[in-house]
Every structure is written in C-alpha cells, then in structure tokens.
PDB file of N, CA and C in Angstrom:
ATOM      1  N   MET A  89     -10.349  -5.444   7.971  1.00 96.00           N
ATOM      2  CA  MET A  89      -9.291  -4.862   7.124  1.00 96.00           C
ATOM      3  C   MET A  89      -9.019  -4.786   5.907  1.00 96.00           C
ATOM      4  N   TYR A  90      -9.217  -3.492   5.230  1.00 98.00           N
ATOM      5  CA  TYR A  90      -9.939  -3.365   3.875  1.00 98.00           C
ATOM      6  C   TYR A  90      -8.337  -2.630   2.928  1.00 98.00           C
ATOM      7  N   THR A  91      -7.818  -3.698   1.832  1.00 98.00           N
ATOM      8  CA  THR A  91      -6.710  -3.285   1.095  1.00 98.00           C
ATOM      9  C   THR A  91      -7.269  -2.819  -0.382  1.00 98.00           C
ATOM     10  N   PHE A  92      -6.161  -2.239  -1.173  1.00 97.00           N
ATOM     11  CA  PHE A  92      -6.437  -1.874  -2.974  1.00 97.00           C
ATOM     12  C   PHE A  92      -5.017  -2.270  -3.291  1.00 97.00           C
ATOM     13  N   LEU A  93      -5.197  -2.431  -4.395  1.00 98.00           N
ATOM     14  CA  LEU A  93      -4.019  -2.081  -5.956  1.00 98.00           C
ATOM     15  C   LEU A  93      -4.525  -1.149  -6.740  1.00 98.00           C
ATOM     16  N   ALA A  94      -3.973   0.140  -6.959  1.00 98.00           N
ATOM     17  CA  ALA A  94      -4.129   0.852  -8.028  1.00 98.00           C
ATOM     18  C   ALA A  94      -2.783   1.003  -9.445  1.00 98.00           C
ATOM     19  N   SER A  95      -2.899   1.715 -10.113  1.00 98.00           N
ATOM     20  CA  SER A  95      -1.882   1.580 -10.832  1.00 98.00           C
ATOM     21  C   SER A  95      -2.383   3.199 -11.368  1.00 98.00           C
ATOM     22  N   PHE A  96      -0.807   3.101 -11.646  1.00 98.00           N
ATOM     23  CA  PHE A  96      -0.475   5.008 -12.116  1.00 98.00           C
ATOM     24  C   PHE A  96       0.718   4.774 -13.853  1.00 98.00           C
ATOM     25  N   THR A  97      -0.238   4.963 -14.326  1.00 98.00           N
ATOM     26  CA  THR A  97       0.820   5.619 -15.562  1.00 98.00           C
ATOM     27  C   THR A  97       1.559   7.172 -15.679  1.00 98.00           C
ATOM     28  N   VAL A  98       2.882   7.080 -15.153  1.00 98.00           N
ATOM     29  CA  VAL A  98       3.660   8.484 -14.816  1.00 98.00           C
ATOM     30  C   VAL A  98       4.055   8.901 -16.764  1.00 98.00           C
ATOM     31  N   HIS A  99       4.465  10.231 -17.088  1.00 98.00           N
ATOM     32  CA  HIS A  99       5.020  10.565 -18.020  1.00 98.00           C
ATOM     33  C   HIS A  99       6.386  10.503 -17.515  1.00 98.00           C
ATOM     34  N   PRO A 100       7.504  10.077 -18.196  1.00 98.00           N
ATOM     35  CA  PRO A 100       8.719   9.580 -18.236  1.00 98.00           C
ATOM     36  C   PRO A 100       9.503  10.707 -17.694  1.00 98.00           C
ATOM     37  N   ASP A 101       9.556  12.161 -17.919  1.00 98.00           N
ATOM     38  CA  ASP A 101       9.760  13.102 -17.232  1.00 98.00           C
ATOM     39  C   ASP A 101       9.323  13.625 -15.628  1.00 98.00           C
ATOM     40  N   HIS A 102       8.494  12.931 -15.709  1.00 98.00           N
ATOM     41  CA  HIS A 102       7.855  13.082 -14.181  1.00 98.00           C
ATOM     42  C   HIS A 102       7.840  12.074 -13.088  1.00 98.00           C
ATOM     43  N   ARG A 103       8.752  10.637 -13.870  1.00 98.00           N
ATOM     44  CA  ARG A 103       8.901   9.783 -12.878  1.00 98.00           C
ATOM     45  C   ARG A 103       9.513   9.809 -11.744  1.00 98.00           C
ATOM     46  N   ASP A 104      10.782  10.729 -11.313  1.00 98.00           N
ATOM     47  CA  ASP A 104      10.807  10.940 -10.091  1.00 98.00           C
ATOM     48  C   ASP A 104       9.919  11.920  -9.048  1.00 98.00           C
ATOM     49  N   ASP A 105       9.614  12.916 -10.356  1.00 98.00           N
ATOM     50  CA  ASP A 105       7.898  13.277  -8.772  1.00 98.00           C
ATOM     51  C   ASP A 105       6.967  12.523  -8.465  1.00 98.00           C
ATOM     52  N   PHE A 106       6.743  11.824  -8.933  1.00 98.00           N
ATOM     53  CA  PHE A 106       5.406  10.870  -8.305  1.00 98.00           C
ATOM     54  C   PHE A 106       6.139   9.768  -7.564  1.00 98.00           C
ATOM     55  N   VAL A 107       7.598   9.687  -7.438  1.00 98.00           N
ATOM     56  CA  VAL A 107       7.406   8.385  -6.726  1.00 98.00           C
ATOM     57  C   VAL A 107       7.817   9.360  -5.547  1.00 98.00           C
ATOM     58  N   ASP A 108       8.476  10.458  -5.176  1.00 98.00           N
ATOM     59  CA  ASP A 108       8.344  11.859  -4.247  1.00 98.00           C
ATOM     60  C   ASP A 108       7.592  12.184  -3.643  1.00 98.00           C
ATOM     61  N   ILE A 109       6.080  11.896  -4.850  1.00 98.00           N
ATOM     62  CA  ILE A 109       4.575  12.210  -3.781  1.00 98.00           C
ATOM     63  C   ILE A 109       4.352  11.487  -3.462  1.00 98.00           C
ATOM     64  N   ALA A 110       4.496  10.100  -4.144  1.00 98.00           N
ATOM     65  CA  ALA A 110       3.627   8.726  -3.382  1.00 98.00           C
ATOM     66  C   ALA A 110       4.016   8.529  -2.208  1.00 98.00           C
ATOM     67  N   LEU A 111       5.696   8.070  -2.465  1.00 98.00           N
ATOM     68  CA  LEU A 111       6.114   8.225  -0.736  1.00 98.00           C
ATOM     69  C   LEU A 111       5.705   8.831   0.340  1.00 98.00           C
ATOM     70  N   LYS A 112       5.904  10.039   0.240  1.00 98.00           N
ATOM     71  CA  LYS A 112       5.748  11.385   0.948  1.00 98.00           C
ATOM     72  C   LYS A 112       4.163  11.286   1.384  1.00 98.00           C
ATOM     73  N   THR A 113       3.144  10.599   0.891  1.00 98.00           N
ATOM     74  CA  THR A 113       1.821  10.372   1.217  1.00 98.00           C
ATOM     75  C   THR A 113       1.225   9.466   1.948  1.00 98.00           C
ATOM     76  N   GLY A 114       2.808   8.287   1.232  1.00 98.00           N
ATOM     77  CA  GLY A 114       2.666   6.730   1.993  1.00 98.00           C
ATOM     78  C   GLY A 114       2.860   7.669   3.834  1.00 98.00           C
ATOM     79  N   ARG A 115       4.179   8.219   3.771  1.00 98.00           N
ATOM     80  CA  ARG A 115       4.865   8.761   5.040  1.00 98.00           C
ATOM     81  C   ARG A 115       3.478   9.129   5.992  1.00 98.00           C
ATOM     82  N   ASP A 116       3.232  10.360   5.677  1.00 98.00           N
ATOM     83  CA  ASP A 116       2.361  11.353   6.306  1.00 98.00           C
ATOM     84  C   ASP A 116       1.245  10.256   7.010  1.00 98.00           C
ATOM     85  N   SER A 117       0.263   9.662   5.616  1.00 97.00           N
ATOM     86  CA  SER A 117      -0.358   8.860   5.813  1.00 97.00           C
ATOM     87  C   SER A 117      -0.485   7.729   7.109  1.00 97.00           C
ATOM     88  N   LEU A 118       0.777   7.005   7.130  1.00 98.00           N
ATOM     89  CA  LEU A 118       0.853   6.147   8.433  1.00 98.00           C
ATOM     90  C   LEU A 118       1.177   6.934   9.461  1.00 98.00           C
ATOM     91  N   ALA A 119       1.824   8.425   9.450  1.00 98.00           N
ATOM     92  CA  ALA A 119       1.959   8.350  10.396  1.00 98.00           C
ATOM     93  C   ALA A 119       0.845   9.110  11.143  1.00 98.00           C
ATOM     94  N   ASN A 120       0.366   9.427  10.687  1.00 98.00           N
ATOM     95  CA  ASN A 120      -1.001  11.089  10.855  1.00 98.00           C
ATOM     96  C   ASN A 120      -2.301  10.246  11.188  1.00 98.00           C
ATOM     97  N   GLU A 121      -2.659   9.331   9.952  1.00 97.00           N
ATOM     98  CA  GLU A 121      -4.218   8.695  10.114  1.00 97.00           C
ATOM     99  C   GLU A 121      -4.082   7.416  10.643  1.00 97.00           C
ATOM    100  N   PRO A 122      -4.825   6.993  11.790  1.00 95.00           N
ATOM    101  CA  PRO A 122      -4.416   5.743  12.598  1.00 95.00           C
ATOM    102  C   PRO A 122      -5.075   4.844  11.638  1.00 95.00           C
ATOM    103  N   GLY A 123      -6.408   4.952  10.995  1.00 97.00           N
ATOM    104  CA  GLY A 123      -6.545   3.660  10.769  1.00 97.00           C
ATOM    105  C   GLY A 123      -5.919   3.555   9.144  1.00 97.00           C
ATOM    106  N   SER A 124      -4.462   3.801   8.728  1.00 98.00           N
ATOM    107  CA  SER A 124      -3.640   3.802   7.291  1.00 98.00           C
ATOM    108  C   SER A 124      -2.739   2.561   8.165  1.00 98.00           C
ATOM    109  N   LYS A 125      -2.589   1.199   7.494  1.00 98.00           N
ATOM    110  CA  LYS A 125      -1.859   0.600   7.856  1.00 98.00           C
ATOM    111  C   LYS A 125      -0.543  -0.010   7.159  1.00 98.00           C
ATOM    112  N   ASP A 126      -0.924   0.436   6.114  1.00 98.00           N
ATOM    113  CA  ASP A 126       0.149   0.354   5.162  1.00 98.00           C
ATOM    114  C   ASP A 126       0.015   0.633   4.080  1.00 98.00           C
ATOM    115  N   PHE A 127       0.918   1.166   3.217  1.00 97.00           N
ATOM    116  CA  PHE A 127       1.259   1.684   2.256  1.00 97.00           C
ATOM    117  C   PHE A 127       2.887   1.963   1.353  1.00 97.00           C
ATOM    118  N   THR A 128       2.409   0.939   0.310  1.00 98.00           N
ATOM    119  CA  THR A 128       3.289   0.363  -0.340  1.00 98.00           C
ATOM    120  C   THR A 128       3.372   0.840  -1.948  1.00 98.00           C
ATOM    121  N   VAL A 129       4.700   1.554  -2.296  1.00 98.00           N
ATOM    122  CA  VAL A 129       4.617   1.755  -3.808  1.00 98.00           C
ATOM    123  C   VAL A 129       5.340   0.507  -4.461  1.00 98.00           C
ATOM    124  N   VAL A 130       5.092   0.408  -5.361  1.00 98.00           N
ATOM    125  CA  VAL A 130       6.112  -0.675  -6.245  1.00 98.00           C
ATOM    126  C   VAL A 130       5.827   0.412  -7.622  1.00 98.00           C
ATOM    127  N   ALA A 131       7.129   0.160  -7.967  1.00 98.00           N
ATOM    128  CA  ALA A 131       7.781   0.400  -9.439  1.00 98.00           C
ATOM    129  C   ALA A 131       7.713  -0.992 -10.500  1.00 98.00           C
ATOM    130  N   ASP A 132       6.785  -0.731 -11.628  1.00 98.00           N
ATOM    131  CA  ASP A 132       6.626  -2.532 -12.402  1.00 98.00           C
ATOM    132  C   ASP A 132       8.340  -3.038 -12.983  1.00 98.00           C
ATOM    133  N   GLU A 133       8.173  -3.758 -12.998  1.00 98.00           N
ATOM    134  CA  GLU A 133       9.255  -4.485 -13.632  1.00 98.00           C
ATOM    135  C   GLU A 133       9.516  -4.137 -14.896  1.00 98.00           C
ATOM    136  N   ALA A 134       8.813  -4.072 -15.863  1.00 98.00           N
ATOM    137  CA  ALA A 134       8.605  -4.299 -17.103  1.00 98.00           C
ATOM    138  C   ALA A 134       8.370  -2.806 -17.529  1.00 98.00           C
ATOM    139  N   ASP A 135       8.223  -1.613 -16.987  1.00 98.00           N
ATOM    140  CA  ASP A 135       8.004  -0.670 -17.532  1.00 98.00           C
ATOM    141  C   ASP A 135       8.392   0.463 -16.231  1.00 98.00           C
ATOM    142  N   PRO A 136       9.064   1.380 -16.570  1.00 96.00           N
ATOM    143  CA  PRO A 136       9.576   1.828 -15.553  1.00 96.00           C
ATOM    144  C   PRO A 136       8.509   3.729 -15.497  1.00 96.00           C
ATOM    145  N   ASN A 137       7.747   3.334 -16.386  1.00 98.00           N
ATOM    146  CA  ASN A 137       6.588   4.068 -15.869  1.00 98.00           C
ATOM    147  C   ASN A 137       5.325   3.558 -15.496  1.00 98.00           C
ATOM    148  N   LEU A 138       5.595   2.958 -14.802  1.00 98.00           N
ATOM    149  CA  LEU A 138       3.741   1.950 -14.118  1.00 98.00           C
ATOM    150  C   LEU A 138       4.065   1.882 -12.625  1.00 98.00           C
ATOM    151  N   PHE A 139       3.150   2.097 -12.323  1.00 98.00           N
ATOM    152  CA  PHE A 139       3.960   2.283 -10.495  1.00 98.00           C
ATOM    153  C   PHE A 139       2.373   2.066  -9.536  1.00 98.00           C
ATOM    154  N   TYR A 140       2.681   1.013  -9.172  1.00 98.00           N
ATOM    155  CA  TYR A 140       1.695   0.121  -7.692  1.00 98.00           C
ATOM    156  C   TYR A 140       1.973   0.878  -6.210  1.00 98.00           C
ATOM    157  N   LEU A 141       0.439   1.368  -6.483  1.00 98.00           N
ATOM    158  CA  LEU A 141       0.305   2.002  -4.905  1.00 98.00           C
ATOM    159  C   LEU A 141      -0.630   0.360  -3.952  1.00 98.00           C
ATOM    160  N   ASN A 142       0.048  -0.263  -3.404  1.00 98.00           N
ATOM    161  CA  ASN A 142      -1.030  -1.114  -2.444  1.00 98.00           C
ATOM    162  C   ASN A 142      -0.811  -0.940  -1.628  1.00 98.00           C
ATOM    163  N   GLU A 143      -2.431  -0.586  -0.445  1.00 98.00           N
ATOM    164  CA  GLU A 143      -2.795   0.451   0.331  1.00 98.00           C
ATOM    165  C   GLU A 143      -3.686  -0.564   1.453  1.00 98.00           C
ATOM    166  N   THR A 144      -3.493  -0.468   2.872  1.00 98.00           N
ATOM    167  CA  THR A 144      -4.153  -1.235   3.893  1.00 98.00           C
ATOM    168  C   THR A 144      -4.550  -0.229   4.670  1.00 98.00           C
ATOM    169  N   TYR A 145      -5.853  -0.596   5.076  1.00 98.00           N
ATOM    170  CA  TYR A 145      -6.669   0.584   6.378  1.00 98.00           C
ATOM    171  C   TYR A 145      -7.032  -0.413   7.228  1.00 98.00           C
ATOM    172  N   ALA A 146      -7.582   0.044   8.415  1.00 97.00           N
ATOM    173  CA  ALA A 146      -8.191  -0.612   9.611  1.00 97.00           C
ATOM    174  C   ALA A 146      -9.607  -1.301   8.706  1.00 97.00           C
ATOM    175  N   ASP A 147     -10.364  -0.419   8.466  1.00 97.00           N
ATOM    176  CA  ASP A 147     -11.402  -0.935   7.415  1.00 97.00           C
ATOM    177  C   ASP A 147     -11.704  -0.448   5.952  1.00 97.00           C
ATOM    178  N   GLU A 148     -13.108  -0.312   6.210  1.00 96.00           N
ATOM    179  CA  GLU A 148     -13.358   0.931   5.180  1.00 96.00           C
ATOM    180  C   GLU A 148     -13.248   2.213   5.187  1.00 96.00           C
ATOM    181  N   ALA A 149     -14.082   2.189   5.976  1.00 97.00           N
ATOM    182  CA  ALA A 149     -14.758   4.070   7.089  1.00 97.00           C
ATOM    183  C   ALA A 149     -12.931   4.331   6.795  1.00 97.00           C
ATOM    184  N   ALA A 150     -11.409   3.671   7.124  1.00 98.00           N
ATOM    185  CA  ALA A 150     -10.690   4.636   7.056  1.00 98.00           C
ATOM    186  C   ALA A 150     -10.325   4.572   5.731  1.00 98.00           C
ATOM    187  N   PHE A 151     -10.350   4.283   5.247  1.00 97.00           N
ATOM    188  CA  PHE A 151     -10.011   4.381   3.654  1.00 97.00           C
ATOM    189  C   PHE A 151     -10.738   5.500   3.376  1.00 97.00           C
ATOM    190  N   ARG A 152     -12.403   5.833   3.759  1.00 96.00           N
ATOM    191  CA  ARG A 152     -12.921   6.634   3.408  1.00 96.00           C
ATOM    192  C   ARG A 152     -12.194   7.924   3.745  1.00 96.00           C
ATOM    193  N   ALA A 153     -11.718   7.935   4.808  1.00 97.00           N
ATOM    194  CA  ALA A 153     -11.379   8.956   5.818  1.00 97.00           C
ATOM    195  C   ALA A 153     -10.336   9.589   5.589  1.00 97.00           C
ATOM    196  N   HIS A 154      -9.419   8.376   5.181  1.00 97.00           N
ATOM    197  CA  HIS A 154      -8.078   8.984   4.223  1.00 97.00           C
ATOM    198  C   HIS A 154      -8.510   9.457   2.372  1.00 97.00           C
ATOM    199  N   THR A 155      -9.544   9.416   1.974  1.00 96.00           N
ATOM    200  CA  THR A 155     -10.077  10.083   0.813  1.00 96.00           C
ATOM    201  C   THR A 155     -10.295  11.528   0.960  1.00 96.00           C
ATOM    202  N   GLU A 156     -10.714  11.679   2.484  1.00 96.00           N
ATOM    203  CA  GLU A 156     -11.412  12.961   2.455  1.00 96.00           C
ATOM    204  C   GLU A 156     -10.292  14.042   3.064  1.00 96.00           C
ATOM    205  N   GLY A 157      -9.241  13.178   3.156  1.00 96.00           N
ATOM    206  CA  GLY A 157      -7.782  13.986   3.754  1.00 96.00           C
ATOM    207  C   GLY A 157      -7.513  14.696   3.493  1.00 96.00           C
ATOM    208  N   PRO A 158      -6.073  15.581   3.663  1.00 97.00           N
ATOM    209  CA  PRO A 158      -5.091  16.523   3.073  1.00 97.00           C
ATOM    210  C   PRO A 158      -3.960  15.575   2.509  1.00 97.00           C
ATOM    211  N   TYR A 159      -3.490  14.559   2.773  1.00 97.00           N
ATOM    212  CA  TYR A 159      -2.457  13.555   2.315  1.00 97.00           C
ATOM    213  C   TYR A 159      -3.093  13.477   0.996  1.00 97.00           C
ATOM    214  N   PHE A 160      -4.225  12.795   0.885  1.00 96.00           N
ATOM    215  CA  PHE A 160      -4.895  12.132  -0.435  1.00 96.00           C
ATOM    216  C   PHE A 160      -5.031  13.273  -1.270  1.00 96.00           C
ATOM    217  N   THR A 161      -5.483  14.615  -0.590  1.00 95.00           N
ATOM    218  CA  THR A 161      -6.019  15.464  -1.525  1.00 95.00           C
ATOM    219  C   THR A 161      -4.705  15.811  -2.697  1.00 95.00           C
ATOM    220  N   THR A 162      -3.151  16.448  -1.335  1.00 97.00           N
ATOM    221  CA  THR A 162      -2.238  17.306  -1.800  1.00 97.00           C
ATOM    222  C   THR A 162      -1.351  15.669  -3.163  1.00 97.00           C
ATOM    223  N   PHE A 163      -1.973  14.091  -2.491  1.00 97.00           N
ATOM    224  CA  PHE A 163      -1.537  13.758  -4.034  1.00 97.00           C
ATOM    225  C   PHE A 163      -2.367  14.184  -5.316  1.00 97.00           C
ATOM    226  N   PHE A 164      -3.242  13.514  -5.463  1.00 96.00           N
ATOM    227  CA  PHE A 164      -3.686  13.818  -6.385  1.00 96.00           C
ATOM    228  C   PHE A 164      -3.686  14.942  -7.287  1.00 96.00           C
ATOM    229  N   ALA A 165      -3.375  16.509  -6.508  1.00 97.00           N
ATOM    230  CA  ALA A 165      -3.241  17.282  -6.733  1.00 97.00           C
ATOM    231  C   ALA A 165      -2.316  17.565  -7.748  1.00 97.00           C
ATOM    232  N   GLU A 166      -0.973  16.841  -6.943  1.00 97.00           N
ATOM    233  CA  GLU A 166       0.319  17.238  -7.815  1.00 97.00           C
ATOM    234  C   GLU A 166      -0.109  15.940  -9.153  1.00 97.00           C
ATOM    235  N   ALA A 167      -0.176  15.141  -8.606  1.00 97.00           N
ATOM    236  CA  ALA A 167      -0.166  13.720  -9.558  1.00 97.00           C
ATOM    237  C   ALA A 167      -0.273  13.854 -10.767  1.00 97.00           C
ATOM    238  N   SER A 168      -1.632  14.129 -10.466  1.00 97.00           N
ATOM    239  CA  SER A 168      -3.057  14.333 -11.795  1.00 97.00           C
ATOM    240  C   SER A 168      -2.237  15.330 -12.504  1.00 97.00           C
ATOM    241  N   LYS A 169      -0.958  16.052 -12.682  1.00 97.00           N
ATOM    242  CA  LYS A 169      -0.697  16.813 -13.367  1.00 97.00           C
ATOM    243  C   LYS A 169       0.749  15.940 -14.618  1.00 97.00           C
ATOM    244  N   TYR A 170       0.920  14.791 -14.149  1.00 98.00           N
ATOM    245  CA  TYR A 170       1.502  14.385 -14.605  1.00 98.00           C
ATOM    246  C   TYR A 170       1.696  12.951 -14.798  1.00 98.00           C
ATOM    247  N   ALA A 171       0.641  12.312 -14.286  1.00 98.00           N
ATOM    248  CA  ALA A 171      -0.398  10.398 -14.139  1.00 98.00           C
ATOM    249  C   ALA A 171      -1.155  10.261 -14.282  1.00 98.00           C
ATOM    250  N   GLU A 172      -1.126   9.265 -15.267  1.00 98.00           N
ATOM    251  CA  GLU A 172      -2.803   8.485 -15.631  1.00 98.00           C
ATOM    252  C   GLU A 172      -2.792   7.712 -14.420  1.00 98.00           C
ATOM    253  N   GLY A 173      -4.732   7.990 -13.955  1.00 97.00           N
ATOM    254  CA  GLY A 173      -4.954   7.125 -12.896  1.00 97.00           C
ATOM    255  C   GLY A 173      -5.430   7.524 -11.903  1.00 97.00           C
ATOM    256  N   PRO A 174      -6.036   6.676 -11.310  1.00 97.00           N
ATOM    257  CA  PRO A 174      -6.070   5.443 -10.791  1.00 97.00           C
ATOM    258  C   PRO A 174      -6.443   4.604 -11.456  1.00 97.00           C
ATOM    259  N   THR A 175      -6.446   3.460 -12.120  1.00 98.00           N
ATOM    260  CA  THR A 175      -6.524   2.124 -12.452  1.00 98.00           C
ATOM    261  C   THR A 175      -6.536   0.895 -11.507  1.00 98.00           C
ATOM    262  N   TRP A 176      -7.499   1.236 -10.567  1.00 97.00           N
ATOM    263  CA  TRP A 176      -8.465   0.072  -9.379  1.00 97.00           C
ATOM    264  C   TRP A 176      -8.167  -1.504  -9.982  1.00 97.00           C
ATOM    265  N   LEU A 177      -7.128  -1.695  -9.482  1.00 98.00           N
ATOM    266  CA  LEU A 177      -7.088  -3.460  -9.942  1.00 98.00           C
ATOM    267  C   LEU A 177      -7.713  -4.411  -8.950  1.00 98.00           C
ATOM    268  N   MET A 178      -8.117  -3.961  -7.538  1.00 97.00           N
ATOM    269  CA  MET A 178      -8.332  -4.805  -6.587  1.00 97.00           C
ATOM    270  C   MET A 178      -9.134  -3.511  -5.675  1.00 97.00           C
ATOM    271  N   LYS A 179     -10.278  -3.749  -5.227  1.00 97.00           N
ATOM    272  CA  LYS A 179     -10.590  -3.422  -3.618  1.00 97.00           C
ATOM    273  C   LYS A 179     -10.849  -4.361  -2.911  1.00 97.00           C
ATOM    274  N   GLY A 180     -11.272  -4.861  -1.271  1.00 97.00           N
ATOM    275  CA  GLY A 180     -11.490  -5.236  -1.044  1.00 97.00           C
ATOM    276  C   GLY A 180     -11.099  -5.827   0.611  1.00 97.00           C
ATOM    277  N   ASN A 181     -11.952  -6.326   1.110  1.00 96.00           N
ATOM    278  CA  ASN A 181     -11.824  -6.850   2.905  1.00 96.00           C
ATOM    279  C   ASN A 181     -11.199  -7.988   2.459  1.00 96.00           C
ATOM    280  N   ILE A 182      -9.585  -7.509   3.555  1.00 95.00           N
ATOM    281  CA  ILE A 182      -8.879  -9.329   3.685  1.00 95.00           C
ATOM    282  C   ILE A 182      -9.399 -10.219   4.654  1.00 95.00           C
ATOM    283  N   LEU A 183      -9.844 -11.274   4.267  1.00 93.00           N
ATOM    284  CA  LEU A 183     -10.203 -12.174   4.850  1.00 93.00           C
ATOM    285  C   LEU A 183      -9.269 -13.134   5.677  1.00 93.00           C
ATOM    286  N   GLU A 184      -9.590 -13.168   6.722  1.00 86.00           N
ATOM    287  CA  GLU A 184      -9.247 -14.188   8.328  1.00 86.00           C
ATOM    288  C   GLU A 184      -8.936 -15.475   7.653  1.00 86.00           C
ATOM    289  N   GLN A 185      -7.764 -15.803   8.601  1.00 81.00           N
ATOM    290  CA  GLN A 185      -7.877 -17.358   8.127  1.00 81.00           C
ATOM    291  C   GLN A 185      -8.288 -17.924   9.683  1.00 81.00           C
ATOM    292  N   PRO A 186      -9.832 -19.185   9.829  1.00 80.00           N
ATOM    293  CA  PRO A 186      -9.998 -19.524  11.230  1.00 80.00           C
ATOM    294  C   PRO A 186      -8.771 -20.353  11.631  1.00 80.00           C
ATOM    295  N   ALA A 187      -9.241 -20.170  12.947  1.00 76.00           N
ATOM    296  CA  ALA A 187      -8.208 -20.386  13.816  1.00 76.00           C
ATOM    297  C   ALA A 187      -8.072 -22.160  14.000  1.00 76.00           C
TER     298      ALA A 187
END
C-alpha cells in the first residue's frame, strides 16, 4: 500500500469551499478508482485554515492513476484558487508486519 500526508493552507473566506471540494474528491475517488483505499480530510486543531489530506492507494501505480484522473484534476483546478499547497509531509509504502 502507498500512502501520503499533505497539507494545504486555505484562505479563511474559502474554508468551506475547500472542505466541500476535498470531501467530494475523496468520495468520488473511493467510489470510482479501484486503487483508492482511503481518503481522509483532517482539520488542524490549532489553525482553522490548515488542512491535511491523508490518502492511501493499493500501490504507487494506483496513486499515479489518481493523479492523472478527473477527480484530482478537478480538485486542483478549484482548490488552487484559494489554497496553498500541497506541502508533502510524507510519502511512502506501508510496511507489513511479519506473520
């Protein structure tokens, strides 16, 4: 499994817009992209204009397919109007525990 955590800083007047587009992107990706496994939107507890996207895919190829798909494209076309980011906080493969 491939996962990442990225942050976005959002203009205060567009906080709700960002939440709406991020949640929609997550719903659409999970419903229509077989390699999408988890898409979590987190609001920072100290800064109301800071958000994190934590996403998990079957593998890096599934993540790459997501970045070339319509949901990713639509998200960035909208969010880039009022959000700075992503700041990549981590990217990598989830390690499995030995049996």
